[in-house]
Each structure stands twice: as C-alpha cells, then as structure tokens.
C-alpha atoms as one frame of an Amber mdcrd trajectory, in Angstrom:
protein
  -2.409  18.782  -7.468  -3.119  19.208  -3.782  -1.278  19.647  -0.527  -0.377
  16.636   1.577  -2.821  15.957   4.413  -1.805  14.495   7.732  -2.664  10.858
   8.335  -3.438  10.201   4.662  -4.620   6.633   4.175  -4.199   6.746   0.446
  -2.821   9.608  -1.610  -1.950   9.534  -5.279  -1.886  12.360  -7.819   0.208
  10.258 -10.253   2.804  13.025 -10.498   5.492  10.335 -10.394   4.218   9.033
 -13.741   3.196   5.579 -12.508   0.668   3.715 -10.389   2.931   0.836  -9.406
   4.858   2.546  -6.613   4.004   4.701  -3.625   1.272   3.495  -3.526   1.073
   0.244  -5.454  -2.100  -0.280  -7.441  -2.838  -3.776  -8.732  -5.497  -5.483
 -10.823  -5.878  -5.377 -14.598  -2.818  -3.167 -14.612  -1.983  -3.776 -18.297
  -5.092  -1.819 -19.228  -4.309   1.404 -17.352  -1.738   4.090 -17.935  -0.640
   7.433 -16.525  -1.070   9.931 -19.349   1.004  13.031 -20.114  -1.317  15.155
 -17.962  -0.426  13.030 -14.933  -3.825  11.350 -14.782  -4.744   7.691 -14.396
  -6.419   6.707 -17.667  -8.077   3.489 -18.772  -6.465   1.794 -21.763  -8.655
  -1.241 -22.220  -9.547  -3.366 -25.209 -12.371  -2.336 -27.532 -14.667  -5.119
 -26.353 -18.179  -4.512 -25.055 -18.719  -5.747 -21.508 -15.068  -5.401 -20.505
 -14.443  -4.907 -16.803 -11.255  -3.319 -15.543 -10.083  -2.719 -11.998  -7.238
  -1.309  -9.956  -6.970  -1.388  -6.175  -4.473  -0.074  -3.646  -4.065  -0.973
   0.044  -6.224   1.290   2.206  -7.455   0.649   5.731  -9.588   3.755   6.115
 -12.869   3.078   7.853 -14.659   5.608  10.059 -13.948   9.249  10.769 -12.623
   9.387   7.196 -12.891  11.610   4.126 -12.425  10.277   0.584 -11.799  12.670
  -2.297 -10.984  12.150  -5.977 -11.205  13.805  -9.400 -12.738  12.022 -12.376
 -13.776  12.615 -15.943 -15.833  10.083 -17.829 -15.562  11.140 -21.462 -18.468
   9.017 -22.564 -22.231   8.710 -22.283 -22.819   6.868 -19.020 -25.362   4.049
 -18.902 -25.994   0.720 -17.222 -23.131  -0.697 -19.280 -20.802   2.334 -19.083
 -19.940   3.350 -15.553 -17.228   3.566 -12.905 -17.385   2.305  -9.326 -14.885
   3.961  -7.012 -14.493   1.708  -3.984 -13.980   3.467  -0.666 -13.835   0.425
   1.609 -13.302  -3.037   0.194 -12.801  -6.274   2.089 -10.177  -7.384  -0.418
  -8.266  -6.197  -3.498 -10.419  -8.074  -6.031 -13.098  -5.465  -6.579 -14.878
  -7.610  -9.137 -15.328 -10.611  -6.893 -18.862 -11.401  -5.758 -17.426 -12.133
  -2.306 -16.048  -8.609  -1.879 -17.960  -6.432   0.547 -17.778  -2.749   1.432
 -18.828   0.623   0.021 -18.398   2.307  -3.354 -19.621   5.408  -5.156 -20.909
   4.835  -8.681 -20.307   7.410 -11.408 -22.895   7.058 -14.123 -25.444   4.324
 -14.706 -28.945   4.727 -16.073 -29.616   7.825 -13.938 -26.360   9.542 -15.064
 -25.576  10.520 -11.488 -23.507   9.771  -8.389 -24.757   7.034  -6.063 -23.276
   5.617  -2.860 -23.702   1.866  -2.476 -23.158  -0.799   0.148 -22.117  -4.195
  -1.165 -22.543  -7.331   0.950 -20.670 -10.503   0.116 -22.413 -12.564  -2.591
 -25.253 -10.043  -2.781 -26.351  -7.249  -5.116 -25.174  -3.781  -4.062 -27.804
  -1.543  -2.464 -27.864   2.254  -2.848 -28.192   4.320   0.321 -27.367   7.823
  -0.959 -28.689   8.707  -4.408 -27.424  11.903  -6.037 -29.306  14.184  -8.387
 -30.289  12.566 -11.692 -28.567  13.843 -14.835 -25.475  15.431 -13.266 -23.252
  13.238 -15.492 -25.289  13.477 -18.674 -22.702  14.661 -21.216 -21.677  12.226
 -23.914 -18.080  13.528 -23.987 -17.148  15.349 -20.775 -18.434  14.331 -17.322
 -15.990  16.190 -15.129 -16.485  15.934 -11.373 -14.605  16.060  -8.105 -16.224
  13.911  -5.436 -15.951  14.025  -1.664 -17.445  11.422   0.657 -17.298  11.749
   4.435 -18.051   9.134   7.046 -18.266  10.249  10.663 -17.213   8.127  13.616
 -20.930   7.448  14.076 -21.081   6.106  10.469 -23.044   9.081   9.141 -22.262
   9.374   5.419 -22.391  12.455   3.184 -21.845  12.675  -0.577 -20.664  15.934
  -2.200 -19.619  16.992  -5.698 -18.157  19.850  -7.729 -19.040  19.500 -11.408
 -16.299  21.960 -12.344 -13.643  19.683 -10.871 -12.715  22.187  -8.143 -13.476
  22.144  -4.430 -16.661  24.167  -4.249 -18.563  21.140  -3.043 -22.336  20.897
  -2.817 -24.294  18.125  -1.172 -25.592  15.435  -3.497 -28.398  13.373  -2.025
 -29.479  13.142   1.598 -26.958  12.053   4.259 -27.486   8.521   5.574 -26.213
   6.228   8.297 -24.758   2.783   7.595 -22.409   0.999   9.983 -22.288  -2.469
   8.408 -18.546  -2.388   7.666 -15.974  -0.946  10.041 -12.748  -2.189   8.450
 -11.159  -2.090   5.026  -8.333  -3.717   3.089  -8.374  -1.736  -0.146  -9.747
   1.142  -2.196  -9.831   1.447  -5.964 -11.734   1.736  -9.217 -13.811  -0.809
 -11.137 -14.964   0.001 -14.690 -17.547  -1.411 -17.064 -17.796  -0.187 -20.640
 -18.852  -0.870 -24.211 -16.385  -1.230 -27.068 -15.924   2.478 -27.904 -15.043
   3.567 -24.355 -11.980   1.567 -23.347  -9.816   4.687 -23.099 -12.371   7.188
 -21.831 -12.074   6.956 -18.027  -9.802   9.465 -16.277  -8.965   9.761 -12.547
  -6.693  11.893 -10.409  -6.073  13.321  -6.936  -7.066  10.336  -4.820  -6.892
  11.440  -1.213  -8.177   9.396   1.715  -7.682  10.974   5.119  -8.403   9.723
   8.611  -7.648  12.495  11.109  -9.997  11.215  13.813  -8.881   9.291  16.921
 -10.368   5.857  17.489 -13.490   5.442  19.599 -13.887   2.831  22.300 -17.179
   1.187  21.363 -17.553  -1.397  24.124 -15.842  -3.664  26.617 -17.172  -7.175
  27.155 -15.963  -9.716  29.721 -14.949 -13.068  28.243 -14.423 -14.811  31.556
 -13.510 -13.934  35.147 -10.212 -12.256  34.147 -10.390 -11.397  30.441 -12.081
  -8.475  28.701 -12.565  -7.911  24.985 -12.247  -4.254  23.989 -13.706  -3.130
  20.648 -12.674   0.093  18.900 -14.337   1.565  15.833 -11.202   1.104  13.721
  -7.927  -0.802  13.679  -5.483   0.340  16.360  -1.741   0.806  16.265   0.080
  -2.267  17.630   2.598  -0.106  19.502  -0.137   1.521  21.607  -3.089  -0.832
  21.343  -1.123  -3.820  22.642   0.419  -1.887  25.541  -1.169  -3.203  28.733
  -0.236  -0.057  30.658  -2.556   1.930  28.374  -5.621   0.344  29.991  -6.979
   0.464  33.521 -10.135  -0.253  35.449 -11.155   3.115  36.839  -9.685   3.346
  40.317  -8.391  -0.196  40.087  -6.354  -2.784  38.270  -4.136  -2.561  35.199
  -4.148  -5.640  32.930  -1.123  -7.893  32.851  -1.406  -8.433  29.090  -3.013
  -6.861  26.009  -3.348  -8.615  22.657  -4.677  -7.261  19.347  -6.603  -9.880
  17.375  -4.782 -10.787  14.176  -8.010 -11.192  12.197  -9.598  -8.006  13.551
  -7.136  -5.300  14.609  -9.931  -3.167  16.066 -10.305  -5.694  18.889  -7.980
  -5.941  21.896  -8.157  -8.679  24.519  -7.025  -7.780  28.008  -6.008 -10.212
  30.732  -6.091  -9.173  34.390  -4.213 -10.755  37.251  -7.294 -11.153  39.461
 -11.024 -11.727  39.029 -12.900  -8.726  37.683 -15.228  -6.781  39.988 -18.959
  -6.876  39.315 -19.214  -3.276  38.035 -16.396  -1.718  36.024 -15.375   1.250
  33.922 -12.477   0.484  31.611 -10.284   3.392  30.548  -7.951   3.421  27.549
  -5.321   6.145  27.220  -3.219   7.153  24.225  -4.406   4.255  22.079  -3.852
   5.438  18.505  -5.201   4.268  15.182  -2.921   3.110  12.380  -2.275   6.715
  11.385  -1.190   8.126  14.709  -4.499   9.664  15.798  -5.023   9.320  19.558
  -7.632  10.865  21.816  -6.197  13.526  24.171  -7.945  12.056  27.221  -9.193
   8.716  28.415 -11.666   6.652  26.399 -14.069   4.797  28.666 -16.569   1.945
  28.524 -18.522   0.376  31.368 -19.212  -3.319  31.753 -20.382  -5.843  34.301
 -18.042  -8.667  35.214 -19.124 -12.208  34.441 -20.444 -14.276  37.313 -17.850
 -16.497  38.965 -18.229 -19.712  40.903 -18.372 -19.032  44.644 -15.437 -19.893
  46.813 -15.498 -20.918  50.465 -17.337 -18.288  52.502 -18.538 -16.284  49.483
 -22.031 -17.786  49.623 -23.667 -18.383  53.014 -27.000 -19.245  54.590 -28.072
 -16.112  56.446 -31.615 -17.008  57.584 -33.539 -20.212  58.353 -37.265 -20.777
  58.868 -37.744 -24.408  59.911 -41.106 -24.167  61.682 -43.507 -22.108  59.571
 -46.554 -22.333  61.860 -48.135 -20.386  63.287 -47.756 -17.701  60.585 -46.075
 -14.566  61.975 -45.579 -12.112  59.095 -43.879 -14.647  56.815 -45.271 -17.010
  54.149 -46.363 -20.398  55.464 -43.389 -22.205  53.998 -40.010 -23.434  55.124
 -37.128 -21.522  53.569 -33.534 -20.476  53.926 -32.018 -17.221  52.823 -28.654
 -17.137  51.054 -26.295 -14.169  50.853 -23.374 -13.171  48.592 -20.749 -11.874
  51.025 -18.449 -10.623  48.269 -18.216  -6.880  47.737 -17.021  -7.238  44.130
 -17.996 -10.605  42.649 -21.235 -11.604  40.997 -21.680 -15.262  41.899 -22.870
 -17.911  39.493 -24.948 -20.460  41.399 -24.890 -22.897  38.496 -24.671 -26.379
  39.970 -24.509 -25.176  43.600 -26.232 -27.697  45.887 -28.170 -27.237  49.103
 -28.856 -30.206  51.347 -28.457 -31.839  54.711 -25.078 -33.176  55.686 -24.899
 -36.825  54.659 -28.180 -36.790  52.721 -28.306 -38.161  49.194 -30.992 -35.793
  47.866 -29.706 -32.342  47.022 -31.472 -29.199  45.798 -29.498 -27.934  42.783
 -29.614 -24.323  41.564 -30.375 -23.740  37.857 -27.705 -22.713  35.362 -28.983
 -19.130  35.193 -29.009 -18.512  38.946 -26.730 -15.733  40.158 -26.291 -13.255
  42.994 -24.874  -9.760  42.745 -22.391  -8.531  45.357 -24.205  -8.113  48.674
 -27.436  -9.593  47.337 -29.788 -11.920  49.240 -32.175 -14.552  47.871 -34.837
 -16.806  49.376 -34.523 -20.541  48.664 -37.589 -22.750  49.137 -39.400 -25.729
  47.671 -40.132 -25.788  43.948 -43.846 -24.993  44.397 -43.370 -22.223  46.960
 -41.373 -19.517  45.126 -44.473 -17.460  44.215 -45.209 -16.951  47.927 -41.943
 -15.027  48.249 -42.326 -12.787  45.179 -42.691  -9.665  47.315 -39.496 -10.461
  49.209 -37.192 -10.066  46.204 -35.203 -12.795  44.465 -36.433 -16.293  45.228
 -35.438 -19.733  43.951 -37.872 -22.639  44.210 -35.816 -25.833  44.044 -36.695
 -29.460  43.607 -35.428 -31.593  46.512 -35.400 -28.652  48.878 -34.537 -30.310
  52.215 -37.207 -30.740  54.873 -36.024 -28.576  57.774 -36.328 -30.182  61.208
 -37.953 -27.851  63.740 -35.568 -28.820  66.532 -32.385 -28.435  64.496 -30.424
 -29.765  61.560 -27.126 -29.542  59.724 -27.344 -27.736  56.359 -24.559 -27.473
  53.804 -23.971 -25.522  50.592 -21.625 -27.179  48.122 -20.114 -25.932  44.889
 -20.746 -27.646  41.557 -17.672 -29.794  42.163 -18.785 -30.856  45.633 -16.573
 -28.527  47.648 -18.141 -27.207  50.864 -18.935 -23.493  50.586 -20.776 -23.056
  53.880 -22.126 -25.272  56.636 -24.335 -24.548  59.628 -25.769 -26.738  62.393
 -28.749 -24.839  63.777 -30.861 -25.586  66.868 -34.172 -24.277  68.137 -32.285
 -23.469  71.354 -30.794 -20.535  69.444 -34.106 -18.665  69.781 -33.576 -18.168
  73.528 -37.294 -17.210  73.591 -39.983 -19.842  74.220 -42.691 -17.971  72.297
 -40.591 -17.589  69.162 -39.221 -21.103  69.505 -42.784 -22.398  69.200 -42.928
 -21.502  65.477 -43.469 -18.750  62.874 -40.161 -17.014  63.564 -36.952 -17.426
  61.579 -33.368 -17.495  62.769 -31.213 -14.725  61.274 -27.442 -14.404  61.186
 -26.441 -11.240  63.040 -23.038 -10.584  61.465 -22.233 -12.240  58.099 -18.608
 -11.202  58.524 -18.255 -13.341  61.663 -18.865 -16.887  60.468 -17.175 -18.593
  63.425 -19.320 -17.150  66.200 -21.766 -20.081  66.288 -25.036 -19.736  68.216
 -24.124 -16.258  69.451 -24.303 -15.006  65.840 -27.958 -16.009  65.365 -31.110
 -14.340  66.642 -34.846 -14.625  66.022 -35.837 -12.684  62.887
C-alpha cells in the first residue's frame, strides 16, 4: 500500500478487489484476476506464445514519475517477459501501430530495459539495466521507478527487495519523441507453464510538474499557435485572457486542438507586430499543475502585404553619371514605414505610371519594420552589396533624367505609393547634372511634394 499522491495520473493498488473500476483496465481481461493478497495476477491459458495485456487510461507525459511493484515467478527469457507501458498511443498494447515507451522486465539478459516503440517498427532500447538482476527461476521481486523530466531526461531505478530504497539501473538518457499518451498498462508473453506467474501491484503515475511553453509560431497575420509540453486543461488553456503579448494585445479567442490538446491556437484582433513575446499565465495541465508566474515564448510575426503608405520610394538616382560616391547604376530605394509590421513584397510591382512593363518582387522578398532596400536592374544588385539589402529586378524601369512618374502597386494592383519627380527638385545646377540622388527628407510627410526631397 502507499499514500495517495497529488495529481496522480494513474493509481491502483487493487485494494478494492478488482481492476474494472476506478480505474478501468481493459484488454484480455478474462485472463487476469485480483488475488487474495490484493495483487493483479495473470491467469492465462497454458499455451506457449500466449500474449496477454491490460491497459488503463493515462495521459501522463513529461515531468512524470511512474512506479510499480512486480514479481515474475518464473525464469525470464525472450519468450517469458513483461512489458510495462508508461506512455502508449492507444489501449491496444499489442498492436504494431502502437507507439510510446515501456520498461521490459526480463528477456534474454534477465534485466530491466527501457524501450521506445515507434509505430510499425521494432522497439529500441535506450536505457539498459544491469544484466542478471531478474535471474531467479521462481521469485523476481522488484519495485521499479521511472522518471521523465520536463526536458525528457529519463532515469530508471529499482529496488530488488520490493521496497523504496531505489538505486539507479543503467545510465540516464534523453528521448523526446513522444510527448502525449492515451494509456498505460502491462503486456505479457509466456510459455505454457507460466500463465499464472506474473504479479503486479502499486501502480502510481504522478505528474506534479506545471506545463512548459515550448514555442509560439505565427500562422498568419493574426493567429499564433502555442505549443506546450503536455496537454493543458480546457478551463485554463482555452481562456483567451490567460495570454498576452508582452506590453500589448490580448487575444480575442483561444482554441485547444482536439487532436492535440498540448496545442492552443490564439486569434488576435489586429495584425501581429514584427517582434513579440507571448506570455501565458495560470495555464494548467490536466491535473491542476500551473506555473506560479508567466510562461513566455518569443516569436517574429509573419510578413504581411503592405497597405497604402506602408511601402514608399525614399530615394531616386535617375542620372548615374558622373559617378559621385554611388555605383554607376540607376536605382530607387524603398522603405518600410511601419513600426511594427514586417512587409511581404511578394508580387509587389514597380513601374512607370501607364507603362505595361513592371518590375515584380520575388516571393521571398520582405522588409522589416523601418528597413530600407535598394531596387535596381537585375544585373546590377551586386554593385549595391555594401549598401545593405538590394533587389535586382527584371523590367526595372528606365529612369528619365529630367523626371518621371513612378508607382508601387500591391500584388492585386492597388497603388501603394506614387511619386512624380523632377530634376528641378535638386535646386543645385551641379548636382542636377548627374551622380547625385534625390532623397526624401521626412518619410512621415508624404504630401509635402518637392519640398520633401533634397539631393542625397
């Protein structure tokens, strides 16, 4: 017997005389019994190669300790062993499709071994206990404790007297392949003489660790996917008020994914800023564990299509000769005026008003908040490498020295920015003669016309 532990995922000492209630174990139930000592005992047919199994619902995953008592009153071998499943993707522990982790008692090495099982694949050992610890032919008594940290660091311990004076068995190891579970249980394989020789008791699975916020990933301009290390409680995990961008917005909705309850999708009422820290407060796991403070994860908002005035032309070099400190190439400079939005330039077009030919930005082009980029002809980008970001575009418009009308349009054709420049804006005959660019003085004042431009 043992005392009740808080947040127990699965607890059964069979003191109630059954395994069908509180909790409910299912499987080859006709071949198990609870004996007069209050232990779960196999009661299978005397047929070599028989496999028996029982599983109970258990959603323990990380930050969890599993403990159980067992006695295999038989000589263990490759055909006489017990697999105690800690995490299983489903209740059918014998199915090839089942994935998860189990500890094997017995086998050819007569020891304890912790395995990972991938769907449709052979299980692979990742902690191997000392050989010969279960070498008796009639009495292999052991209490086992397995611990998995929130960082998926596993330890295997045993007490061969059946008490709780645990010693480490095998070297600790890290495996994070499976973060969620549907069941825990036992799966047995035996030869004809051993159908009644497996005994278990004191199953205790405890998660007393709050969930961890692993990452936050933007799905689009207003939605963020939040991933925890374990399933979260619907009452707290789906509460929008429990989340906030640090110093900013609270989502208008929070939804836990039905097929993965460790994932929450948040919807915000406005486009996400470029740089963010998401905080989650009082989000508990399924067993009431919640971190005392805020959990946090940083992420960068997805690029958004520019709106009117977000993307502007901030510099123009129409007459590149003579060379005066700039590459000998026509160019314009573009600027992201937004303080919060990363702009996707996918499909944005640069051209002359009324012209058929347009220079189109590639799908991967983007500008961070407040970032500038040079735009030039497709063969000229290398000349501007030392100036920072540069895009060399096919169909870059030929810039008239005396003046022209340039327009930036969104992927759908909407005008984003338009400027009609003139060489009269130089107001300096020497600079008007070539080699000097025109620069916008104040990007916040788009309506100032010629007064807002000066030689660069």
